[in-house]
Tab-separated table of C-alpha atoms in Angstrom:
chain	number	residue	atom	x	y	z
A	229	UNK	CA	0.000	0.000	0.000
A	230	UNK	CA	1.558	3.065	-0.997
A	231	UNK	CA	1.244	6.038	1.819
A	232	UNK	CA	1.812	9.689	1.632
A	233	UNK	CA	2.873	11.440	5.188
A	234	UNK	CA	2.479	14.949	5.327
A	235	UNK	CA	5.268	16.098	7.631
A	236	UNK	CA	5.237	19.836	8.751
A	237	UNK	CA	8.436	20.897	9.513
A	238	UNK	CA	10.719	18.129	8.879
A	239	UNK	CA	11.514	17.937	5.389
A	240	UNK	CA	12.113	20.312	2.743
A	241	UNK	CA	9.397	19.159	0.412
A	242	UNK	CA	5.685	19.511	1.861
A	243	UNK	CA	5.158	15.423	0.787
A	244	UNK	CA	7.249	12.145	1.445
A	245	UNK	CA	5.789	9.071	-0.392
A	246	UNK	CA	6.887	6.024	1.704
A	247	UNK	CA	6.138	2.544	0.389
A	248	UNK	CA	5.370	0.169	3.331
A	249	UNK	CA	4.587	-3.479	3.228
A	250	UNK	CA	0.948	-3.988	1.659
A	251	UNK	CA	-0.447	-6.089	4.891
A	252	UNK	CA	0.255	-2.491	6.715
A	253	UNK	CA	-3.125	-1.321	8.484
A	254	UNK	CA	-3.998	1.579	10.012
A	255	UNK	CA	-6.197	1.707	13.046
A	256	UNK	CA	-8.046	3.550	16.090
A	257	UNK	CA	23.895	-14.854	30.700
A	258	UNK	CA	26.857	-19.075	31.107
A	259	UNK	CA	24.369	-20.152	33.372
A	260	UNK	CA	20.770	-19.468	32.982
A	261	UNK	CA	17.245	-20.498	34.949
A	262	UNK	CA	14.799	-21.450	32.197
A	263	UNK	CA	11.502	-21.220	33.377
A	264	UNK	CA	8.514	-23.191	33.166
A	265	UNK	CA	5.465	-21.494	31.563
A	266	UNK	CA	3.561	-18.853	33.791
A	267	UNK	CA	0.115	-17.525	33.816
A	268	UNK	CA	-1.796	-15.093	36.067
A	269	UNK	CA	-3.650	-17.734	38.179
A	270	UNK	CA	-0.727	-20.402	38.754
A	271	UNK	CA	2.728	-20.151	40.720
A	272	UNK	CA	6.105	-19.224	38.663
A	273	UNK	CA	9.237	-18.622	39.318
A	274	UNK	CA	10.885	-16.645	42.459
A	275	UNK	CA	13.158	-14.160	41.518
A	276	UNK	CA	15.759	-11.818	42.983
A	277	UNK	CA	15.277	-8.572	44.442
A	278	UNK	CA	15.992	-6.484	41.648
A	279	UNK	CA	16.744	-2.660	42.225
A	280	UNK	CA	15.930	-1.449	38.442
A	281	UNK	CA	12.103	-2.470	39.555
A	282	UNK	CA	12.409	-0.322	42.756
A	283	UNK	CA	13.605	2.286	41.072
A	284	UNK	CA	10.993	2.625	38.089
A	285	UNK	CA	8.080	1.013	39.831
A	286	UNK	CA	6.228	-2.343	39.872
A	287	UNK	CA	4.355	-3.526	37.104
A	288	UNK	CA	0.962	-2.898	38.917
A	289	UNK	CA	1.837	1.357	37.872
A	290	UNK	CA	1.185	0.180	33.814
A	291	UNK	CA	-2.107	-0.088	32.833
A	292	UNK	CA	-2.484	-2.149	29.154
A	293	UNK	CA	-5.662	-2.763	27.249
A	294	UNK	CA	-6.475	-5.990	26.545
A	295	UNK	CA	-5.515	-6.733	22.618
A	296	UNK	CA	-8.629	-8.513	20.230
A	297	UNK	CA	-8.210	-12.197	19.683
A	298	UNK	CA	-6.302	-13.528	17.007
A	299	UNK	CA	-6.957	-16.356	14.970
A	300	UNK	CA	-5.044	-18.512	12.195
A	301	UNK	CA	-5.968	-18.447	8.637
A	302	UNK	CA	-7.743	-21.617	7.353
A	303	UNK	CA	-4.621	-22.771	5.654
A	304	UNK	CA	-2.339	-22.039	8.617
A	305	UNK	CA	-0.264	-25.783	9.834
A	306	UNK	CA	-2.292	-26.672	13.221
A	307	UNK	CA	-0.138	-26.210	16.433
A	308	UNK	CA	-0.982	-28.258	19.497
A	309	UNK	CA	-3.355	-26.085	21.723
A	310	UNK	CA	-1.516	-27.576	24.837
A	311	UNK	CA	0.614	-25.037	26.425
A	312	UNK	CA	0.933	-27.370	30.099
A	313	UNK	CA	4.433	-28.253	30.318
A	314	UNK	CA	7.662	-27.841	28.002
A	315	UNK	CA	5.943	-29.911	25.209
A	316	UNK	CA	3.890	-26.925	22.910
A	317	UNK	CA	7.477	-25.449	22.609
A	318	UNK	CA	8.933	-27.993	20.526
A	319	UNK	CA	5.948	-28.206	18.056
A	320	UNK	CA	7.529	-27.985	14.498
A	321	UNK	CA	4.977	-25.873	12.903
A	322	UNK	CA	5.660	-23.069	15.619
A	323	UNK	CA	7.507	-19.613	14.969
A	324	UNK	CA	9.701	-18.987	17.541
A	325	UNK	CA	10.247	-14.972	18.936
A	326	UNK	CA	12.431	-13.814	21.617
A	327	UNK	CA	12.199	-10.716	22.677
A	328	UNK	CA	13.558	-9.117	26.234
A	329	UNK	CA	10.891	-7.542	28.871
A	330	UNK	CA	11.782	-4.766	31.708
A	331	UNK	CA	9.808	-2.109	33.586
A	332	UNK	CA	11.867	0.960	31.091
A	333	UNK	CA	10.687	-0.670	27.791
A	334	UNK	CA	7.838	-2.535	28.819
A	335	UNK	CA	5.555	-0.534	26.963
A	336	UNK	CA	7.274	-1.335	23.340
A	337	UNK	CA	7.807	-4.668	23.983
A	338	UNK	CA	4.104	-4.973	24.029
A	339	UNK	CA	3.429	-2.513	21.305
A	340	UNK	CA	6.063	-4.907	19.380
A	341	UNK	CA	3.749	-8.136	20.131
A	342	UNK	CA	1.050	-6.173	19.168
A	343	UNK	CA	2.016	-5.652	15.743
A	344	UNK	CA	3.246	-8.985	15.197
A	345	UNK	CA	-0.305	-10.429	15.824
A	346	UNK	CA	-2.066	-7.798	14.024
A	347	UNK	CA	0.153	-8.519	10.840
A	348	UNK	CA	0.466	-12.338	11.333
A	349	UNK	CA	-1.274	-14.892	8.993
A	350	UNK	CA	-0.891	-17.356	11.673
A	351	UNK	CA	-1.155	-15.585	14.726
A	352	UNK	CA	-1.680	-18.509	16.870
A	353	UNK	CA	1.624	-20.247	15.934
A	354	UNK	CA	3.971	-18.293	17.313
A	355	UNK	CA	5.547	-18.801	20.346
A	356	UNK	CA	6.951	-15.886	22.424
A	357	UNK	CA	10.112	-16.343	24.647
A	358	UNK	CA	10.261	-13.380	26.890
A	359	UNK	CA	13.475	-12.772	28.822
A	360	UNK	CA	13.269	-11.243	32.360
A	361	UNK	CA	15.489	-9.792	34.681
A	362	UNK	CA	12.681	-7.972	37.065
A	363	UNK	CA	9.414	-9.380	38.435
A	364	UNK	CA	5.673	-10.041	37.626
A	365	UNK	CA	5.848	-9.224	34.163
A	366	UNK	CA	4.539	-12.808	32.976
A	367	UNK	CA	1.172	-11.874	34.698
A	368	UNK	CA	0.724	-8.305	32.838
A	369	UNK	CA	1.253	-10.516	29.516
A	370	UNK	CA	-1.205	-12.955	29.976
A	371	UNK	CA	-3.758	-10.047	31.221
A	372	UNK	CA	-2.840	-8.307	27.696
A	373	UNK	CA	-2.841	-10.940	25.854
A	374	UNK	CA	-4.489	-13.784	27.291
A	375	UNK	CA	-4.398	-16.686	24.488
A	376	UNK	CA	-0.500	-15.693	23.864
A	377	UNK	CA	1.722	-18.542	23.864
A	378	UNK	CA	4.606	-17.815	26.030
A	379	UNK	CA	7.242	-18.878	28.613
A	380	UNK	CA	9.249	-16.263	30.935
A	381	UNK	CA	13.002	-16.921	30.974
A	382	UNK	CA	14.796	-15.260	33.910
A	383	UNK	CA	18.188	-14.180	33.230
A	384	UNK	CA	20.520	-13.474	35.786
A	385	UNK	CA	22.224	-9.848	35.950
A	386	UNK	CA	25.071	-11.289	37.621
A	387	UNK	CA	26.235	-13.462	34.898
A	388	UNK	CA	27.642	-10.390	32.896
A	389	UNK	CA	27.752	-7.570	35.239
A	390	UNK	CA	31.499	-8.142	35.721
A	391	UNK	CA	31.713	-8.201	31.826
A	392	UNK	CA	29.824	-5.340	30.649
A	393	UNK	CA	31.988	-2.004	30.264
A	394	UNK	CA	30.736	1.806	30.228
A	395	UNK	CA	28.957	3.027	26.922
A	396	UNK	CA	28.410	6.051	25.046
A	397	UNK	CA	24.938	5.857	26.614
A	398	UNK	CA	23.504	4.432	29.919
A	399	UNK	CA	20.592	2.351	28.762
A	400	UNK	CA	23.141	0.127	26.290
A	401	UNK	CA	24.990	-1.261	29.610
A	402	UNK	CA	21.835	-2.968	30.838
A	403	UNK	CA	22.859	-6.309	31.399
A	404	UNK	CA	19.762	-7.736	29.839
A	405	UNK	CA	20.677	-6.259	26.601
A	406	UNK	CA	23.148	-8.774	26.561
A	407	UNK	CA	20.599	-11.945	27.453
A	408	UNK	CA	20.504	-12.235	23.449
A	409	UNK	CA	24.043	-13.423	23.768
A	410	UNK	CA	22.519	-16.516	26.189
A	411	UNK	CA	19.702	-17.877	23.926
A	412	UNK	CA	20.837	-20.935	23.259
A	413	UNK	CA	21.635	-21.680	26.606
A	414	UNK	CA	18.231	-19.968	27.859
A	415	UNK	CA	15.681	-22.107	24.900
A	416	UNK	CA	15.036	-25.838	25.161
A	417	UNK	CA	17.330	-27.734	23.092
A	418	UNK	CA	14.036	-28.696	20.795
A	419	UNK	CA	14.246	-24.926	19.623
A	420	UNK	CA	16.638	-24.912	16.901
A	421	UNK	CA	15.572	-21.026	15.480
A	422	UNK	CA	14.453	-18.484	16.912
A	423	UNK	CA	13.891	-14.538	15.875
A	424	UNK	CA	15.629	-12.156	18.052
A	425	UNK	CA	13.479	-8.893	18.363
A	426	UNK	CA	14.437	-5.464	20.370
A	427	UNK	CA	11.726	-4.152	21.951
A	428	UNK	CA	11.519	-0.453	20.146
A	429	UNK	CA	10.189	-1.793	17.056
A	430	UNK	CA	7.173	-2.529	15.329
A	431	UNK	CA	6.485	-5.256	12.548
A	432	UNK	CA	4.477	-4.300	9.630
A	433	UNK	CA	4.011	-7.537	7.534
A	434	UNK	CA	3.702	-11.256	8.507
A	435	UNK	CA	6.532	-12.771	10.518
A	436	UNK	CA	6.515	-15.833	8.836
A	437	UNK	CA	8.476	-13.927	5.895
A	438	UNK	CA	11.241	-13.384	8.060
A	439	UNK	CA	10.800	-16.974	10.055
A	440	UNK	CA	11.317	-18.556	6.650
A	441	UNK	CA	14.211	-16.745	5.470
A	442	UNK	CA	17.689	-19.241	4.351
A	443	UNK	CA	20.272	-19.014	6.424
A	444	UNK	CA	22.626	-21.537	3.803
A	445	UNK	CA	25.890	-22.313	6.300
A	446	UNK	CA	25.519	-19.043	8.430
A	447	UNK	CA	24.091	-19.081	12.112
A	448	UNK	CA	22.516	-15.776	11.867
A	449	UNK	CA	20.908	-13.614	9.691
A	450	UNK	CA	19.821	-9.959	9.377
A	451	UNK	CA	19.862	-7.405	6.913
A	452	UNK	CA	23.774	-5.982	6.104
A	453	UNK	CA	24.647	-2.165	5.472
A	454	UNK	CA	27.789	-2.544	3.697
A	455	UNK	CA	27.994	1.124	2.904
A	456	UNK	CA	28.767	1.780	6.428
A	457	UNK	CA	32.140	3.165	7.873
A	458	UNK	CA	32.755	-0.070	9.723
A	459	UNK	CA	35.965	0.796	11.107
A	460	UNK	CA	34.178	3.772	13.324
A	461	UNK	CA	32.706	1.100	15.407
A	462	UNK	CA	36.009	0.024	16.616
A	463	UNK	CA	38.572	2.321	18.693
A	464	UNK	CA	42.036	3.541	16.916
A	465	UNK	CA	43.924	1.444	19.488
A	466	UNK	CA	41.878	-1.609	18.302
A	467	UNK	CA	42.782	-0.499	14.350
A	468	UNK	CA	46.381	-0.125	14.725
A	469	UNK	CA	46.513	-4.156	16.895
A	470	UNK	CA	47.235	-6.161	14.093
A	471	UNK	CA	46.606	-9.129	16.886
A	472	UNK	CA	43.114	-7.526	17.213
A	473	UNK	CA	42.296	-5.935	13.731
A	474	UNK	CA	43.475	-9.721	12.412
A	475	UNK	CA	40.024	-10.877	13.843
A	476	UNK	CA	38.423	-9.347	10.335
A	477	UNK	CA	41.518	-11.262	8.627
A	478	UNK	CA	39.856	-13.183	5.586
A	479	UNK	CA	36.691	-11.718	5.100
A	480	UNK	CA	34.727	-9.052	4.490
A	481	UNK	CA	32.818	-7.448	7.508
A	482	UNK	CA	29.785	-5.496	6.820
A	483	UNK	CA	27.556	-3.558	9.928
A	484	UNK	CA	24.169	-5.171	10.948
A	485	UNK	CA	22.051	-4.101	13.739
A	486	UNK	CA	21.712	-7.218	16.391
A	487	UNK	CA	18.263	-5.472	17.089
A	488	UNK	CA	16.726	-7.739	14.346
A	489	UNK	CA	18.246	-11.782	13.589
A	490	UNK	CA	17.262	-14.565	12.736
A	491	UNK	CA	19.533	-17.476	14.644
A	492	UNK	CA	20.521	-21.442	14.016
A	493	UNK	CA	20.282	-22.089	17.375
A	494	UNK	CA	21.523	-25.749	16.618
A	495	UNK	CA	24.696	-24.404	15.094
A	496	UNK	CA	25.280	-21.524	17.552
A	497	UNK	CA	24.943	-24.502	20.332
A	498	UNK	CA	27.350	-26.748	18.349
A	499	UNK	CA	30.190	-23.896	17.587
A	500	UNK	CA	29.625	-22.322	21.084
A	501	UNK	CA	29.558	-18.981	19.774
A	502	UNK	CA	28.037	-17.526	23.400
A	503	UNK	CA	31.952	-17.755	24.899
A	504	UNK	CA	33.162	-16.501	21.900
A	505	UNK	CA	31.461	-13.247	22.722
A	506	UNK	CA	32.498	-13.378	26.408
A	507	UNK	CA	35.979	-13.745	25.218
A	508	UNK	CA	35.932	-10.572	23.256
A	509	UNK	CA	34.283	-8.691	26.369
A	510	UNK	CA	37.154	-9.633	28.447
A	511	UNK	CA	39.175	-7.793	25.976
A	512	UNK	CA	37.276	-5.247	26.035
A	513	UNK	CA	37.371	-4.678	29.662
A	514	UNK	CA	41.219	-4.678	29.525
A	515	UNK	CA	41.821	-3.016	26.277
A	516	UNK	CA	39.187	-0.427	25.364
A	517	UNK	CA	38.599	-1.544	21.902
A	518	UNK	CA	34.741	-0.134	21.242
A	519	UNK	CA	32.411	2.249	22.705
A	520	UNK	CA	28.900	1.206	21.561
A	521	UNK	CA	27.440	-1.780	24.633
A	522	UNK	CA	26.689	-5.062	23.004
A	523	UNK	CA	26.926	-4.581	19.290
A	524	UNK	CA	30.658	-4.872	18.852
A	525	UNK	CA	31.002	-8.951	20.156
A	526	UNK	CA	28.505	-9.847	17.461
A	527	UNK	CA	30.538	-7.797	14.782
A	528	UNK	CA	33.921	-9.184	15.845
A	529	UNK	CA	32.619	-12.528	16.294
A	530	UNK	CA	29.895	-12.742	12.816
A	531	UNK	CA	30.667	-9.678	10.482
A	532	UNK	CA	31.332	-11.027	7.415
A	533	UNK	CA	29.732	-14.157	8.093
A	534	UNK	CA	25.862	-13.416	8.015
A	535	UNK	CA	22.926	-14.348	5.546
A	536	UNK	CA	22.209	-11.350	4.420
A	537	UNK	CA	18.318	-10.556	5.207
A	538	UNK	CA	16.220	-8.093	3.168
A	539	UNK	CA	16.530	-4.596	4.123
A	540	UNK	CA	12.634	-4.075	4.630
A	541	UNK	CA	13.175	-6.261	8.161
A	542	UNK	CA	15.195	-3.601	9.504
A	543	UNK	CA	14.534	0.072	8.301
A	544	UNK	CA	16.794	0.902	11.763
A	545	UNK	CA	17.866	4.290	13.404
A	546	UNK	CA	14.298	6.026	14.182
A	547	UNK	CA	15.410	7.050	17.120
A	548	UNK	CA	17.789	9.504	15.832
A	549	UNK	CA	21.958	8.681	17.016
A	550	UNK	CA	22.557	7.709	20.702
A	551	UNK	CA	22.999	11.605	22.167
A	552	UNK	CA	20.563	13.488	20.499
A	553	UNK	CA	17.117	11.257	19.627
A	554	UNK	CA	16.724	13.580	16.438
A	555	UNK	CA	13.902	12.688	14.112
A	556	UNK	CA	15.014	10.368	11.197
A	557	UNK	CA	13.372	9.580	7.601
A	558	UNK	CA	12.646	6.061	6.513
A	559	UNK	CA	15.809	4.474	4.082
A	560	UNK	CA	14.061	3.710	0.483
A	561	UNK	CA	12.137	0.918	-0.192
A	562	UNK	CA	9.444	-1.076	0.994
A	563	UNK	CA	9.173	-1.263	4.884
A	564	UNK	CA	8.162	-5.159	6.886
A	565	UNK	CA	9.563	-3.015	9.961
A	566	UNK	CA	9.927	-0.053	11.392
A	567	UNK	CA	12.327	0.089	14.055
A	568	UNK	CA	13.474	2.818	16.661
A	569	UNK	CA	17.142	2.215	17.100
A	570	UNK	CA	19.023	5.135	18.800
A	571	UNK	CA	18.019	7.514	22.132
A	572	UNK	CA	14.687	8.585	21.206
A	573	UNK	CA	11.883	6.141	22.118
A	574	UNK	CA	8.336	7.183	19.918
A	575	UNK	CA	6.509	5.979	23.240
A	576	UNK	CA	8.306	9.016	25.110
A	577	UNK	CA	8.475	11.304	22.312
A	578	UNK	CA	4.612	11.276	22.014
A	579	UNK	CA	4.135	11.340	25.615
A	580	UNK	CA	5.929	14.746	25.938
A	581	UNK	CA	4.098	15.706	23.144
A	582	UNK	CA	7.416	16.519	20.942
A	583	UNK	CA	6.824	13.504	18.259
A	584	UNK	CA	8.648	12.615	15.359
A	585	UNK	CA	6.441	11.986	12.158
A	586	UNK	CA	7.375	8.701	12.057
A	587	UNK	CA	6.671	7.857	15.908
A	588	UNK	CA	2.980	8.210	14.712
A	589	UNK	CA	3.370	4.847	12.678
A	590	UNK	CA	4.444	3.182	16.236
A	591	UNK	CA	1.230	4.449	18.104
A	592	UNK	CA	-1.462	2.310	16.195
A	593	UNK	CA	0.296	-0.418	18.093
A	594	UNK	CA	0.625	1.083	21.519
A	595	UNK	CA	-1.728	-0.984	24.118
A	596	UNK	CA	-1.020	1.330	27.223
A	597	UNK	CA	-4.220	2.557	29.058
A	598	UNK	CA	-4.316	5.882	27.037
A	599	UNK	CA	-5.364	7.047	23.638
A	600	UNK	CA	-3.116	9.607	22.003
């Protein structure tokens, strides 16, 4: 479907003409406790005191609206409606989704759900693996969604606190950015891919697009930007190692944005590719070789080695650079997902009433108890 956005005061020209997928609608850490599936009315896991929660508030503070039911298509694969247990998880005709929940983005991660259901042919096969550092989030799913299928995977902060070094911005040392690293020790071993989603992001087209995507002899895929200066994501001290800079030796890296991949678990489990990471985070913690949280591991460690992934499942960086949150324009092309990458969040942006154009494609989406 072809739109045009009238945007006052943001670009030159009084028109944009932005071509989004056609199914777009608009509409009023080395050891890990996997959990076993929770719901509101039975018991769950018991988790740390965490002092993130205390300091943002419990869950109770968010109010969501409960989303509409969502059904398969007739010709959807059936999915066994049994969700008791560890068996559901290891049907074959599910799609698997991981995406991370805490109290600071709580309210895209649902807004990300949201749009994955509303754009899904087969809305009832997909199987959500929510990562969790914080408390009693499981519950305010199942109240939002309650046919969802789900589990809640705790992951410890502990396990990379010591690894983690200082940013260029506070929310990218989190520790559970880094849970993606921990997937395949987090999943059962039944769950041999899974699509890693960040929670600023919304998904405009069916999921099963990107679910089915060929991977060939990679272990992850997402969508390359080759035209990137790749050597600005690395420090000049790292550059001028040739013991470090070697890493790239033999092939030719390209940036991708970890915020959207699509993972062989089975061959990130056989290769061990999670200490690979932790290896290069040691590094980092002696040597200062990047700035930018958990991107660099996955470049050192893949770049140059992904399936490359259609652009359209990544149109990245809508939330401006990492100081600043300016407003950004879409890349060309068609658009399967829009996502807000950078400092400025469209949930807080249209909260303090100082919204980007493009933040008004994200609110459609937005479950939290208020209409904009």
């Amino acid at each position: 479907m072809l739109w045009i956005l009238r945007f006052s005061g943001f670009f030159s020209a009084a028109m944009v003409m932005v071509v989004l997928s056609p199914s777009f609608q608009s509409f009023s850490p080395a050891v890990a406790t996997r959990s076993s599936r929770l719901d509101g009315g039975g018991g769950g896991l018991r988790f740390p005191a965490d002092d993130a929660s205390a300091a943002l508030g419990s869950p109770e503070r968010f109010a969501f609206r409960r989303a509409s039911a969502f059904r398969n298509a007739d010709e959807c694969s059936s999915v066994d409606a049994s969700i008791l247990g560890g068996t559901s998880v290891c049907d074959p005709n599910l799609v698997h989704v991981a995406i991370t929940l805490d109290l600071e983005y709580l309210r895209g991660s649902i807004a990300a759900v949201h749009s994955i259901l509303q754009h899904a042919k087969c809305p009832e096969s997909i199987f959500y693996h929510f990562l969790v550092s914080e408390t009693r989030l499981e519950t305010l799913v199942r109240s939002t969604f309650p046919q969802l299928k789900f589990k809640v995977y705790y992951f410890d902060p502990e396990i990379v606190r010591d690894l983690i070094s200082t940013s260029v911005r506070q929310a990218l040392e989190q520790p559970l950015n880094y849970a993606r690293n921990y997937l395949a020790d987090l999943l059962e071993p039944c769950v041999s891919r899974v699509i890693y989603l960040d929670s600023d992001l919304v998904v405009v087209d069916d999921i099963s697009k990107l679910w089915s995507t060929g991977l060939g002899s990679r272990t992850i895929g997402a969508p390359e930007y080759c035209h990137a200066n790749f050597t600005k994501y690395f420090t000049e001290g790292f550059w001028s190692n040739s013991r470090l800079a070697g890493a790239f030796a033999g092939r030719t890296p390209c940036y991708f944005n970890t915020g959207v991949m699509v993972i062989d678990l089975t061959k990130w489990r056989r290769v061990g590719y999670t200490r690979r990471i932790e290896r290069w985070m040691e590094i980092q913690k002696r040597d200062r070789i990047y700035e930018l949280g958990s991107l660099p591991p996955f470049l050192l460690v893949f770049a140059g080695h992904v399936a490359p992934i259609e652009h359209r499942w990544n149109q990245h960086g809508l939330g401006g650079d990492n100081v600043r949150g300016s407003c950004r324009d879409l890349h060309p092309g068609p658009v399967s997902l829009l996502h807000w990458s950078g400092s400025g969040k469209p949930w807080l942006r249209l909260d303090s009433r100082e919204a980007c154009p493009l933040d008004l494609l994200w609110a459609p989406y937005d479950l939290y108890g208020h209409s904009h």
